[in-house]
Each structure stands twice: as structure tokens, then as C-alpha cells.
Amino acid sequence: MTLAREEVIAALNNQETGKIPISFWRHFAVDEFTNVFQEPAVLQTNLGGHQKYYNAVDVDFAKTMLDGYFAYPFRGVDDPRSLTNLQRLRPLNQDDPWITGQVELAQQQQQIAGKRPTFITMFSPMLLFKWALIKHYAEPLLLADQRFTDLYEQDPSLVFQVLEVIADDQIKVVQAIMANTTVDGIYYSTQSIQDSRLRDDTQFFKQVMEPIDLKVQEGINQVSRLNILHICGFDGATNHLEWFTNYPLQVVNWATGIDGY
């Protein structure tokens, strides 16, 4: 660490500091969408990657990766591409392995990060939903946005209900992590749907995406005082950054190259 922990926290709280804190991060799994419950070895890839990386790159704060837990489990649902199936979605129990596993991962990542301020990655309900709609690295990523939009056009009410269930489950994850670790906060990643039918639709943003994101972020702020909003430009995705001004997380990060700011 170039900066002391206190200096990093002060800078992230918008206070004057002598230097600017710097951090970099990356995925360590060959396929970051690998499901830890199908391929448990990805967990050691995740942890070993973080350990080697922090030994080599002396970052001022750590943003840890969620490789292995990208796949929301959709309890009660055999096929999330089916509206009939989605009607059977059940909320996760607090002791669901998808929740407890993320807590254990956060604990281990925090040990690796050492004294650095540490922020745990969390994805928006919409990202988790759309990612479940494709076979990753076998189908193009933007097909997920197309399939999400297809479902939304067929039954917007049901899609919103599914997003609410996922949002409630993400709040359970946050509560469990903050109750069982001493990490500094959450790094919340969200992204607009990239399909042309919804990408520039302010009504969809205001009626669906923003309320769902705000629900999770308000849950985050209830248990964590310093958190980072990431407006994701993964794989060239674009966002209307001006739409996100109501989002209440304390630090904002975005894809400078993609979104042009």
C-alpha cells in the first residue's frame, strides 16, 4: 500500500488527502461465469488469483471479484427463459449456500487483502437475471439483453416481480456479509439493458431499473456506510450516466473509455 488505510478512507469520503488512492482489479477465472456449485475448483482459482495479484500489484484498496457466484440459483425454477417457470421462483433462505458461500469467500478475500480497505463485488438483480438467459462463451453476451427484453415485453409485471425477489435476496447477501466480516463496503455493479428496445427507454429505467437498483442500494446503505456504485461498461455496454444521479452510494465508478466521460 502506498497510502495508509486512513488516507484511503478519507479520500473515498471526499476529504482532502495528500495523494490519490489507486486500485486495479481483474477476473481470475478463465470463465468468470463458472458456477462454483458445478465446478468448485473455481473458488481456489479466485482466491489464489487474488493472493498472487496483491503480492505483485500493491494497490491502495481492494475490490474483490465474485468469480464462481455470478449464477443466481433461481430456486424453484428449471428454466429462467420460461415465463411459466419464473412464476415458481422462491426467495432464498438466509442459510442458502449461495449466500453463505459468498460470506465465506468475502472472509477469505479479506484475509488476503490484509489491511487494505476492501470492497466486495455485488451485481444488480437485472445483471443476474439477464446473465442466466444465455450459455456464456457459447452464445454472444448481448443475446442475454435480447432475451431479457423479449420476456419483459411478454410479461412486464412478472419480470418486475422476479427482479424484486432477486433484489430481496441480494439484500440478504449484503446483510450476511456485513454481519460476518469487517469488510469496508460493497461495490455494486449495475448496467442498462443493451437491447435497442430498452437501452434508451427512460420510462423503463424509471419504472423498472431504478426502483430495483435503489431497493438494493438502500439495503446496502442500511448496513454499510461507505460503498461504491459501478456503472458497468463490460464488453462495450453503454449507459446514460445522467440517469443515475439519484443513486445513493457514496463513490461512483464508470467505464471512462466506453461512456466518454
JSON list of C-alpha atoms in Angstrom, two decimals, residues 5-209:
[
{"chain": "A", "resi": 5, "resn": "ARG", "atom": "CA", "xyz": [-5.62, 2.89, 5.28]},
{"chain": "A", "resi": 6, "resn": "GLU", "atom": "CA", "xyz": [-6.89, 6.08, 6.94]},
{"chain": "A", "resi": 7, "resn": "GLU", "atom": "CA", "xyz": [-5.86, 8.19, 3.94]},
{"chain": "A", "resi": 8, "resn": "VAL", "atom": "CA", "xyz": [-7.71, 5.91, 1.52]},
{"chain": "A", "resi": 9, "resn": "ILE", "atom": "CA", "xyz": [-10.89, 6.01, 3.60]},
{"chain": "A", "resi": 10, "resn": "ALA", "atom": "CA", "xyz": [-10.63, 9.80, 3.86]},
{"chain": "A", "resi": 11, "resn": "ALA", "atom": "CA", "xyz": [-10.25, 10.18, 0.10]},
{"chain": "A", "resi": 12, "resn": "LEU", "atom": "CA", "xyz": [-13.23, 7.92, -0.58]},
{"chain": "A", "resi": 13, "resn": "ASN", "atom": "CA", "xyz": [-15.21, 10.08, 1.84]},
{"chain": "A", "resi": 14, "resn": "ASN", "atom": "CA", "xyz": [-14.39, 13.11, -0.34]},
{"chain": "A", "resi": 15, "resn": "GLN", "atom": "CA", "xyz": [-11.89, 14.59, 2.11]},
{"chain": "A", "resi": 16, "resn": "GLU", "atom": "CA", "xyz": [-8.66, 16.33, 1.15]},
{"chain": "A", "resi": 17, "resn": "THR", "atom": "CA", "xyz": [-5.64, 14.00, 1.13]},
{"chain": "A", "resi": 18, "resn": "GLY", "atom": "CA", "xyz": [-2.05, 14.40, 0.06]},
{"chain": "A", "resi": 19, "resn": "LYS", "atom": "CA", "xyz": [-2.27, 11.67, -2.59]},
{"chain": "A", "resi": 20, "resn": "ILE", "atom": "CA", "xyz": [-4.90, 9.98, -4.71]},
{"chain": "A", "resi": 21, "resn": "PRO", "atom": "CA", "xyz": [-5.59, 6.31, -3.87]},
{"chain": "A", "resi": 22, "resn": "ILE", "atom": "CA", "xyz": [-5.12, 3.90, -6.77]},
{"chain": "A", "resi": 23, "resn": "SER", "atom": "CA", "xyz": [-6.55, 0.44, -7.36]},
{"chain": "A", "resi": 24, "resn": "PHE", "atom": "CA", "xyz": [-6.83, -2.03, -10.23]},
{"chain": "A", "resi": 25, "resn": "TRP", "atom": "CA", "xyz": [-8.73, -5.30, -10.43]},
{"chain": "A", "resi": 26, "resn": "ARG", "atom": "CA", "xyz": [-9.42, -8.18, -12.79]},
{"chain": "A", "resi": 27, "resn": "HIS", "atom": "CA", "xyz": [-11.13, -11.55, -13.04]},
{"chain": "A", "resi": 28, "resn": "PHE", "atom": "CA", "xyz": [-9.00, -14.59, -12.31]},
{"chain": "A", "resi": 29, "resn": "ALA", "atom": "CA", "xyz": [-11.13, -17.45, -13.63]},
{"chain": "A", "resi": 30, "resn": "VAL", "atom": "CA", "xyz": [-10.79, -18.25, -17.33]},
{"chain": "A", "resi": 31, "resn": "ASP", "atom": "CA", "xyz": [-14.60, -18.11, -17.41]},
{"chain": "A", "resi": 32, "resn": "GLU", "atom": "CA", "xyz": [-15.84, -15.72, -14.72]},
{"chain": "A", "resi": 33, "resn": "PHE", "atom": "CA", "xyz": [-19.35, -17.14, -15.19]},
{"chain": "A", "resi": 34, "resn": "THR", "atom": "CA", "xyz": [-18.26, -20.56, -13.91]},
{"chain": "A", "resi": 35, "resn": "ASN", "atom": "CA", "xyz": [-20.73, -21.86, -11.31]},
{"chain": "A", "resi": 36, "resn": "VAL", "atom": "CA", "xyz": [-18.95, -22.74, -8.06]},
{"chain": "A", "resi": 37, "resn": "PHE", "atom": "CA", "xyz": [-21.52, -25.44, -7.29]},
{"chain": "A", "resi": 38, "resn": "GLN", "atom": "CA", "xyz": [-20.76, -27.20, -10.58]},
{"chain": "A", "resi": 39, "resn": "GLU", "atom": "CA", "xyz": [-17.01, -26.54, -10.63]},
{"chain": "A", "resi": 40, "resn": "PRO", "atom": "CA", "xyz": [-15.85, -25.91, -7.04]},
{"chain": "A", "resi": 41, "resn": "ALA", "atom": "CA", "xyz": [-12.22, -25.59, -8.14]},
{"chain": "A", "resi": 42, "resn": "VAL", "atom": "CA", "xyz": [-13.03, -22.06, -9.33]},
{"chain": "A", "resi": 43, "resn": "LEU", "atom": "CA", "xyz": [-13.00, -20.99, -5.69]},
{"chain": "A", "resi": 44, "resn": "GLN", "atom": "CA", "xyz": [-9.29, -21.72, -5.35]},
{"chain": "A", "resi": 45, "resn": "THR", "atom": "CA", "xyz": [-8.67, -20.04, -8.70]},
{"chain": "A", "resi": 46, "resn": "ASN", "atom": "CA", "xyz": [-10.42, -16.97, -7.31]},
{"chain": "A", "resi": 47, "resn": "LEU", "atom": "CA", "xyz": [-8.53, -16.91, -4.02]},
{"chain": "A", "resi": 48, "resn": "GLY", "atom": "CA", "xyz": [-5.17, -17.87, -5.48]},
{"chain": "A", "resi": 49, "resn": "GLY", "atom": "CA", "xyz": [-5.54, -15.22, -8.15]},
{"chain": "A", "resi": 50, "resn": "HIS", "atom": "CA", "xyz": [-6.23, -12.52, -5.57]},
{"chain": "A", "resi": 51, "resn": "GLN", "atom": "CA", "xyz": [-3.25, -13.60, -3.46]},
{"chain": "A", "resi": 52, "resn": "LYS", "atom": "CA", "xyz": [-0.82, -13.59, -6.38]},
{"chain": "A", "resi": 53, "resn": "TYR", "atom": "CA", "xyz": [-2.21, -10.30, -7.68]},
{"chain": "A", "resi": 54, "resn": "TYR", "atom": "CA", "xyz": [-1.91, -8.39, -4.41]},
{"chain": "A", "resi": 55, "resn": "ASN", "atom": "CA", "xyz": [1.61, -9.72, -3.96]},
{"chain": "A", "resi": 56, "resn": "ALA", "atom": "CA", "xyz": [2.53, -8.28, -7.36]},
{"chain": "A", "resi": 57, "resn": "VAL", "atom": "CA", "xyz": [0.37, -5.14, -7.54]},
{"chain": "A", "resi": 58, "resn": "ASP", "atom": "CA", "xyz": [0.49, -3.01, -4.42]},
{"chain": "A", "resi": 59, "resn": "VAL", "atom": "CA", "xyz": [-2.97, -1.40, -4.68]},
{"chain": "A", "resi": 60, "resn": "ASP", "atom": "CA", "xyz": [-4.23, 1.07, -2.08]},
{"chain": "A", "resi": 61, "resn": "PHE", "atom": "CA", "xyz": [-7.64, -0.60, -1.76]},
{"chain": "A", "resi": 62, "resn": "ALA", "atom": "CA", "xyz": [-9.06, -3.94, -2.84]},
{"chain": "A", "resi": 63, "resn": "LYS", "atom": "CA", "xyz": [-12.14, -4.56, -4.96]},
{"chain": "A", "resi": 64, "resn": "THR", "atom": "CA", "xyz": [-12.53, -8.31, -4.87]},
{"chain": "A", "resi": 65, "resn": "MET", "atom": "CA", "xyz": [-14.06, -10.48, -7.58]},
{"chain": "A", "resi": 66, "resn": "LEU", "atom": "CA", "xyz": [-17.10, -12.72, -7.37]},
{"chain": "A", "resi": 67, "resn": "ASP", "atom": "CA", "xyz": [-15.93, -15.39, -9.85]},
{"chain": "A", "resi": 68, "resn": "GLY", "atom": "CA", "xyz": [-17.93, -18.53, -9.05]},
{"chain": "A", "resi": 69, "resn": "TYR", "atom": "CA", "xyz": [-21.05, -16.73, -7.79]},
{"chain": "A", "resi": 70, "resn": "PHE", "atom": "CA", "xyz": [-22.25, -14.93, -10.94]},
{"chain": "A", "resi": 71, "resn": "ALA", "atom": "CA", "xyz": [-25.02, -17.52, -11.34]},
{"chain": "A", "resi": 72, "resn": "TYR", "atom": "CA", "xyz": [-28.09, -16.65, -9.25]},
{"chain": "A", "resi": 73, "resn": "PRO", "atom": "CA", "xyz": [-29.66, -20.01, -8.25]},
{"chain": "A", "resi": 74, "resn": "PHE", "atom": "CA", "xyz": [-33.34, -19.34, -9.20]},
{"chain": "A", "resi": 75, "resn": "ARG", "atom": "CA", "xyz": [-34.78, -21.72, -6.60]},
{"chain": "A", "resi": 76, "resn": "GLY", "atom": "CA", "xyz": [-37.90, -23.47, -7.88]},
{"chain": "A", "resi": 77, "resn": "VAL", "atom": "CA", "xyz": [-37.14, -22.58, -11.50]},
{"chain": "A", "resi": 78, "resn": "ASP", "atom": "CA", "xyz": [-35.85, -25.12, -14.03]},
{"chain": "A", "resi": 79, "resn": "ASP", "atom": "CA", "xyz": [-35.54, -22.67, -16.94]},
{"chain": "A", "resi": 80, "resn": "PRO", "atom": "CA", "xyz": [-35.33, -18.89, -16.32]},
{"chain": "A", "resi": 81, "resn": "ARG", "atom": "CA", "xyz": [-36.10, -18.34, -20.00]},
{"chain": "A", "resi": 82, "resn": "SER", "atom": "CA", "xyz": [-39.62, -19.65, -19.41]},
{"chain": "A", "resi": 83, "resn": "LEU", "atom": "CA", "xyz": [-42.25, -17.26, -18.05]},
{"chain": "A", "resi": 84, "resn": "THR", "atom": "CA", "xyz": [-44.22, -20.23, -16.73]},
{"chain": "A", "resi": 85, "resn": "ASN", "atom": "CA", "xyz": [-41.14, -21.42, -14.84]},
{"chain": "A", "resi": 86, "resn": "LEU", "atom": "CA", "xyz": [-40.40, -17.97, -13.48]},
{"chain": "A", "resi": 87, "resn": "GLN", "atom": "CA", "xyz": [-43.78, -17.90, -11.78]},
{"chain": "A", "resi": 88, "resn": "ARG", "atom": "CA", "xyz": [-42.43, -20.59, -9.43]},
{"chain": "A", "resi": 89, "resn": "LEU", "atom": "CA", "xyz": [-39.42, -18.58, -8.25]},
{"chain": "A", "resi": 90, "resn": "ARG", "atom": "CA", "xyz": [-38.88, -18.87, -4.49]},
{"chain": "A", "resi": 91, "resn": "PRO", "atom": "CA", "xyz": [-36.86, -16.43, -2.34]},
{"chain": "A", "resi": 92, "resn": "LEU", "atom": "CA", "xyz": [-33.62, -17.76, -0.90]},
{"chain": "A", "resi": 93, "resn": "ASN", "atom": "CA", "xyz": [-33.40, -18.78, 2.73]},
{"chain": "A", "resi": 94, "resn": "GLN", "atom": "CA", "xyz": [-30.82, -16.90, 4.78]},
{"chain": "A", "resi": 95, "resn": "ASP", "atom": "CA", "xyz": [-28.77, -20.11, 5.04]},
{"chain": "A", "resi": 96, "resn": "ASP", "atom": "CA", "xyz": [-28.84, -20.84, 1.31]},
{"chain": "A", "resi": 97, "resn": "PRO", "atom": "CA", "xyz": [-25.38, -21.96, 0.13]},
{"chain": "A", "resi": 98, "resn": "TRP", "atom": "CA", "xyz": [-25.36, -19.18, -2.47]},
{"chain": "A", "resi": 99, "resn": "ILE", "atom": "CA", "xyz": [-25.49, -16.68, 0.41]},
{"chain": "A", "resi": 100, "resn": "THR", "atom": "CA", "xyz": [-23.28, -18.44, 2.95]},
{"chain": "A", "resi": 101, "resn": "GLY", "atom": "CA", "xyz": [-20.74, -19.25, 0.25]},
{"chain": "A", "resi": 102, "resn": "GLN", "atom": "CA", "xyz": [-20.36, -15.58, -0.63]},
{"chain": "A", "resi": 103, "resn": "VAL", "atom": "CA", "xyz": [-19.84, -14.75, 3.04]},
{"chain": "A", "resi": 104, "resn": "GLU", "atom": "CA", "xyz": [-17.08, -17.36, 3.30]},
{"chain": "A", "resi": 105, "resn": "LEU", "atom": "CA", "xyz": [-15.49, -16.06, 0.10]},
{"chain": "A", "resi": 106, "resn": "ALA", "atom": "CA", "xyz": [-15.59, -12.48, 1.42]},
{"chain": "A", "resi": 107, "resn": "GLN", "atom": "CA", "xyz": [-13.94, -13.60, 4.67]},
{"chain": "A", "resi": 108, "resn": "GLN", "atom": "CA", "xyz": [-11.11, -15.31, 2.81]},
{"chain": "A", "resi": 109, "resn": "GLN", "atom": "CA", "xyz": [-10.64, -12.46, 0.36]},
{"chain": "A", "resi": 110, "resn": "GLN", "atom": "CA", "xyz": [-10.46, -10.01, 3.22]},
{"chain": "A", "resi": 111, "resn": "GLN", "atom": "CA", "xyz": [-7.64, -12.01, 4.80]},
{"chain": "A", "resi": 112, "resn": "ILE", "atom": "CA", "xyz": [-5.76, -11.91, 1.51]},
{"chain": "A", "resi": 113, "resn": "ALA", "atom": "CA", "xyz": [-6.31, -8.15, 1.11]},
{"chain": "A", "resi": 114, "resn": "GLY", "atom": "CA", "xyz": [-4.81, -7.55, 4.56]},
{"chain": "A", "resi": 115, "resn": "LYS", "atom": "CA", "xyz": [-5.05, -4.02, 5.95]},
{"chain": "A", "resi": 116, "resn": "ARG", "atom": "CA", "xyz": [-6.24, -2.52, 2.67]},
{"chain": "A", "resi": 117, "resn": "PRO", "atom": "CA", "xyz": [-9.78, -1.16, 2.62]},
{"chain": "A", "resi": 118, "resn": "THR", "atom": "CA", "xyz": [-11.78, -3.94, 0.96]},
{"chain": "A", "resi": 119, "resn": "PHE", "atom": "CA", "xyz": [-14.96, -3.74, -1.12]},
{"chain": "A", "resi": 120, "resn": "ILE", "atom": "CA", "xyz": [-16.92, -6.84, -2.05]},
{"chain": "A", "resi": 121, "resn": "THR", "atom": "CA", "xyz": [-18.46, -7.09, -5.53]},
{"chain": "A", "resi": 122, "resn": "MET", "atom": "CA", "xyz": [-22.24, -7.38, -5.88]},
{"chain": "A", "resi": 123, "resn": "PHE", "atom": "CA", "xyz": [-24.25, -7.41, -9.10]},
{"chain": "A", "resi": 124, "resn": "SER", "atom": "CA", "xyz": [-27.60, -5.79, -9.74]},
{"chain": "A", "resi": 125, "resn": "PRO", "atom": "CA", "xyz": [-30.69, -8.00, -9.97]},
{"chain": "A", "resi": 126, "resn": "MET", "atom": "CA", "xyz": [-31.05, -7.16, -13.65]},
{"chain": "A", "resi": 127, "resn": "LEU", "atom": "CA", "xyz": [-27.50, -8.30, -14.41]},
{"chain": "A", "resi": 128, "resn": "LEU", "atom": "CA", "xyz": [-28.05, -11.56, -12.54]},
{"chain": "A", "resi": 129, "resn": "PHE", "atom": "CA", "xyz": [-31.36, -12.11, -14.34]},
{"chain": "A", "resi": 130, "resn": "LYS", "atom": "CA", "xyz": [-30.12, -11.46, -17.86]},
{"chain": "A", "resi": 131, "resn": "TRP", "atom": "CA", "xyz": [-26.90, -13.44, -17.38]},
{"chain": "A", "resi": 132, "resn": "ALA", "atom": "CA", "xyz": [-29.00, -16.52, -16.58]},
{"chain": "A", "resi": 133, "resn": "LEU", "atom": "CA", "xyz": [-30.58, -16.38, -20.04]},
{"chain": "A", "resi": 134, "resn": "ILE", "atom": "CA", "xyz": [-27.56, -17.47, -22.11]},
{"chain": "A", "resi": 135, "resn": "LYS", "atom": "CA", "xyz": [-24.81, -20.06, -22.19]},
{"chain": "A", "resi": 136, "resn": "HIS", "atom": "CA", "xyz": [-21.76, -17.92, -21.55]},
{"chain": "A", "resi": 137, "resn": "TYR", "atom": "CA", "xyz": [-18.88, -18.11, -24.03]},
{"chain": "A", "resi": 138, "resn": "ALA", "atom": "CA", "xyz": [-21.08, -20.29, -26.27]},
{"chain": "A", "resi": 139, "resn": "GLU", "atom": "CA", "xyz": [-23.61, -17.55, -27.06]},
{"chain": "A", "resi": 140, "resn": "PRO", "atom": "CA", "xyz": [-22.99, -13.80, -27.52]},
{"chain": "A", "resi": 141, "resn": "LEU", "atom": "CA", "xyz": [-23.36, -11.72, -24.39]},
{"chain": "A", "resi": 142, "resn": "LEU", "atom": "CA", "xyz": [-25.83, -9.31, -25.98]},
{"chain": "A", "resi": 143, "resn": "LEU", "atom": "CA", "xyz": [-28.21, -12.21, -26.58]},
{"chain": "A", "resi": 144, "resn": "ALA", "atom": "CA", "xyz": [-28.91, -12.04, -22.84]},
{"chain": "A", "resi": 145, "resn": "ASP", "atom": "CA", "xyz": [-30.21, -8.48, -23.25]},
{"chain": "A", "resi": 146, "resn": "GLN", "atom": "CA", "xyz": [-32.36, -9.52, -26.21]},
{"chain": "A", "resi": 147, "resn": "ARG", "atom": "CA", "xyz": [-33.89, -12.44, -24.29]},
{"chain": "A", "resi": 148, "resn": "PHE", "atom": "CA", "xyz": [-34.50, -10.28, -21.23]},
{"chain": "A", "resi": 149, "resn": "THR", "atom": "CA", "xyz": [-36.30, -7.73, -23.39]},
{"chain": "A", "resi": 150, "resn": "ASP", "atom": "CA", "xyz": [-38.36, -10.49, -25.03]},
{"chain": "A", "resi": 151, "resn": "LEU", "atom": "CA", "xyz": [-39.51, -11.67, -21.59]},
{"chain": "A", "resi": 152, "resn": "TYR", "atom": "CA", "xyz": [-40.22, -8.13, -20.44]},
{"chain": "A", "resi": 153, "resn": "GLU", "atom": "CA", "xyz": [-42.34, -7.36, -23.49]},
{"chain": "A", "resi": 154, "resn": "GLN", "atom": "CA", "xyz": [-44.36, -10.54, -22.93]},
{"chain": "A", "resi": 155, "resn": "ASP", "atom": "CA", "xyz": [-44.98, -10.04, -19.20]},
{"chain": "A", "resi": 156, "resn": "PRO", "atom": "CA", "xyz": [-43.52, -6.87, -17.65]},
{"chain": "A", "resi": 157, "resn": "SER", "atom": "CA", "xyz": [-45.28, -7.46, -14.33]},
{"chain": "A", "resi": 158, "resn": "LEU", "atom": "CA", "xyz": [-43.79, -10.92, -13.84]},
{"chain": "A", "resi": 159, "resn": "VAL", "atom": "CA", "xyz": [-40.32, -9.75, -14.84]},
{"chain": "A", "resi": 160, "resn": "PHE", "atom": "CA", "xyz": [-40.54, -6.96, -12.25]},
{"chain": "A", "resi": 161, "resn": "GLN", "atom": "CA", "xyz": [-41.66, -9.48, -9.61]},
{"chain": "A", "resi": 162, "resn": "VAL", "atom": "CA", "xyz": [-38.65, -11.68, -10.40]},
{"chain": "A", "resi": 163, "resn": "LEU", "atom": "CA", "xyz": [-36.33, -8.68, -10.10]},
{"chain": "A", "resi": 164, "resn": "GLU", "atom": "CA", "xyz": [-37.86, -7.85, -6.72]},
{"chain": "A", "resi": 165, "resn": "VAL", "atom": "CA", "xyz": [-37.21, -11.39, -5.44]},
{"chain": "A", "resi": 166, "resn": "ILE", "atom": "CA", "xyz": [-33.58, -11.19, -6.59]},
{"chain": "A", "resi": 167, "resn": "ALA", "atom": "CA", "xyz": [-33.26, -7.73, -5.01]},
{"chain": "A", "resi": 168, "resn": "ASP", "atom": "CA", "xyz": [-34.51, -9.04, -1.65]},
{"chain": "A", "resi": 169, "resn": "ASP", "atom": "CA", "xyz": [-32.03, -11.92, -1.90]},
{"chain": "A", "resi": 170, "resn": "GLN", "atom": "CA", "xyz": [-29.17, -9.55, -2.69]},
{"chain": "A", "resi": 171, "resn": "ILE", "atom": "CA", "xyz": [-30.05, -7.56, 0.43]},
{"chain": "A", "resi": 172, "resn": "LYS", "atom": "CA", "xyz": [-29.78, -10.82, 2.40]},
{"chain": "A", "resi": 173, "resn": "VAL", "atom": "CA", "xyz": [-26.29, -11.30, 0.95]},
{"chain": "A", "resi": 174, "resn": "VAL", "atom": "CA", "xyz": [-25.26, -7.77, 1.98]},
{"chain": "A", "resi": 175, "resn": "GLN", "atom": "CA", "xyz": [-26.64, -8.21, 5.48]},
{"chain": "A", "resi": 176, "resn": "ALA", "atom": "CA", "xyz": [-24.84, -11.53, 5.90]},
{"chain": "A", "resi": 177, "resn": "ILE", "atom": "CA", "xyz": [-21.51, -10.20, 4.61]},
{"chain": "A", "resi": 178, "resn": "MET", "atom": "CA", "xyz": [-21.58, -7.08, 6.76]},
{"chain": "A", "resi": 179, "resn": "ALA", "atom": "CA", "xyz": [-22.65, -9.05, 9.85]},
{"chain": "A", "resi": 180, "resn": "ASN", "atom": "CA", "xyz": [-19.95, -11.71, 9.45]},
{"chain": "A", "resi": 181, "resn": "THR", "atom": "CA", "xyz": [-16.94, -9.79, 8.14]},
{"chain": "A", "resi": 182, "resn": "THR", "atom": "CA", "xyz": [-15.22, -6.47, 8.75]},
{"chain": "A", "resi": 183, "resn": "VAL", "atom": "CA", "xyz": [-15.01, -5.50, 5.06]},
{"chain": "A", "resi": 184, "resn": "ASP", "atom": "CA", "xyz": [-15.35, -1.81, 4.37]},
{"chain": "A", "resi": 185, "resn": "GLY", "atom": "CA", "xyz": [-18.24, -1.87, 1.96]},
{"chain": "A", "resi": 186, "resn": "ILE", "atom": "CA", "xyz": [-19.95, -3.11, -1.18]},
{"chain": "A", "resi": 187, "resn": "TYR", "atom": "CA", "xyz": [-19.01, -2.50, -4.81]},
{"chain": "A", "resi": 188, "resn": "TYR", "atom": "CA", "xyz": [-22.40, -2.56, -6.56]},
{"chain": "A", "resi": 189, "resn": "SER", "atom": "CA", "xyz": [-22.29, -3.15, -10.30]},
{"chain": "A", "resi": 190, "resn": "THR", "atom": "CA", "xyz": [-25.26, -2.24, -12.49]},
{"chain": "A", "resi": 191, "resn": "GLN", "atom": "CA", "xyz": [-25.80, -1.80, -16.21]},
{"chain": "A", "resi": 192, "resn": "SER", "atom": "CA", "xyz": [-28.60, -0.76, -18.54]},
{"chain": "A", "resi": 193, "resn": "ILE", "atom": "CA", "xyz": [-30.21, -3.35, -20.79]},
{"chain": "A", "resi": 194, "resn": "GLN", "atom": "CA", "xyz": [-28.36, -3.09, -24.11]},
{"chain": "A", "resi": 195, "resn": "ASP", "atom": "CA", "xyz": [-31.15, -4.22, -26.41]},
{"chain": "A", "resi": 196, "resn": "SER", "atom": "CA", "xyz": [-32.25, -1.31, -28.62]},
{"chain": "A", "resi": 197, "resn": "ARG", "atom": "CA", "xyz": [-35.85, -1.66, -27.43]},
{"chain": "A", "resi": 198, "resn": "LEU", "atom": "CA", "xyz": [-34.92, -0.69, -23.85]},
{"chain": "A", "resi": 199, "resn": "ARG", "atom": "CA", "xyz": [-31.43, 0.86, -23.90]},
{"chain": "A", "resi": 200, "resn": "ASP", "atom": "CA", "xyz": [-32.67, 4.42, -24.46]},
{"chain": "A", "resi": 201, "resn": "ASP", "atom": "CA", "xyz": [-36.10, 3.98, -22.83]},
{"chain": "A", "resi": 202, "resn": "THR", "atom": "CA", "xyz": [-36.27, 6.42, -19.90]},
{"chain": "A", "resi": 203, "resn": "GLN", "atom": "CA", "xyz": [-39.66, 5.04, -18.86]},
{"chain": "A", "resi": 204, "resn": "PHE", "atom": "CA", "xyz": [-38.19, 1.55, -18.43]},
{"chain": "A", "resi": 205, "resn": "PHE", "atom": "CA", "xyz": [-35.30, 3.00, -16.45]},
{"chain": "A", "resi": 206, "resn": "LYS", "atom": "CA", "xyz": [-37.59, 4.99, -14.15]},
{"chain": "A", "resi": 207, "resn": "GLN", "atom": "CA", "xyz": [-40.24, 2.30, -13.68]},
{"chain": "A", "resi": 208, "resn": "VAL", "atom": "CA", "xyz": [-38.10, -0.85, -13.54]},
{"chain": "A", "resi": 209, "resn": "MET", "atom": "CA", "xyz": [-34.32, -0.49, -13.37]}
]
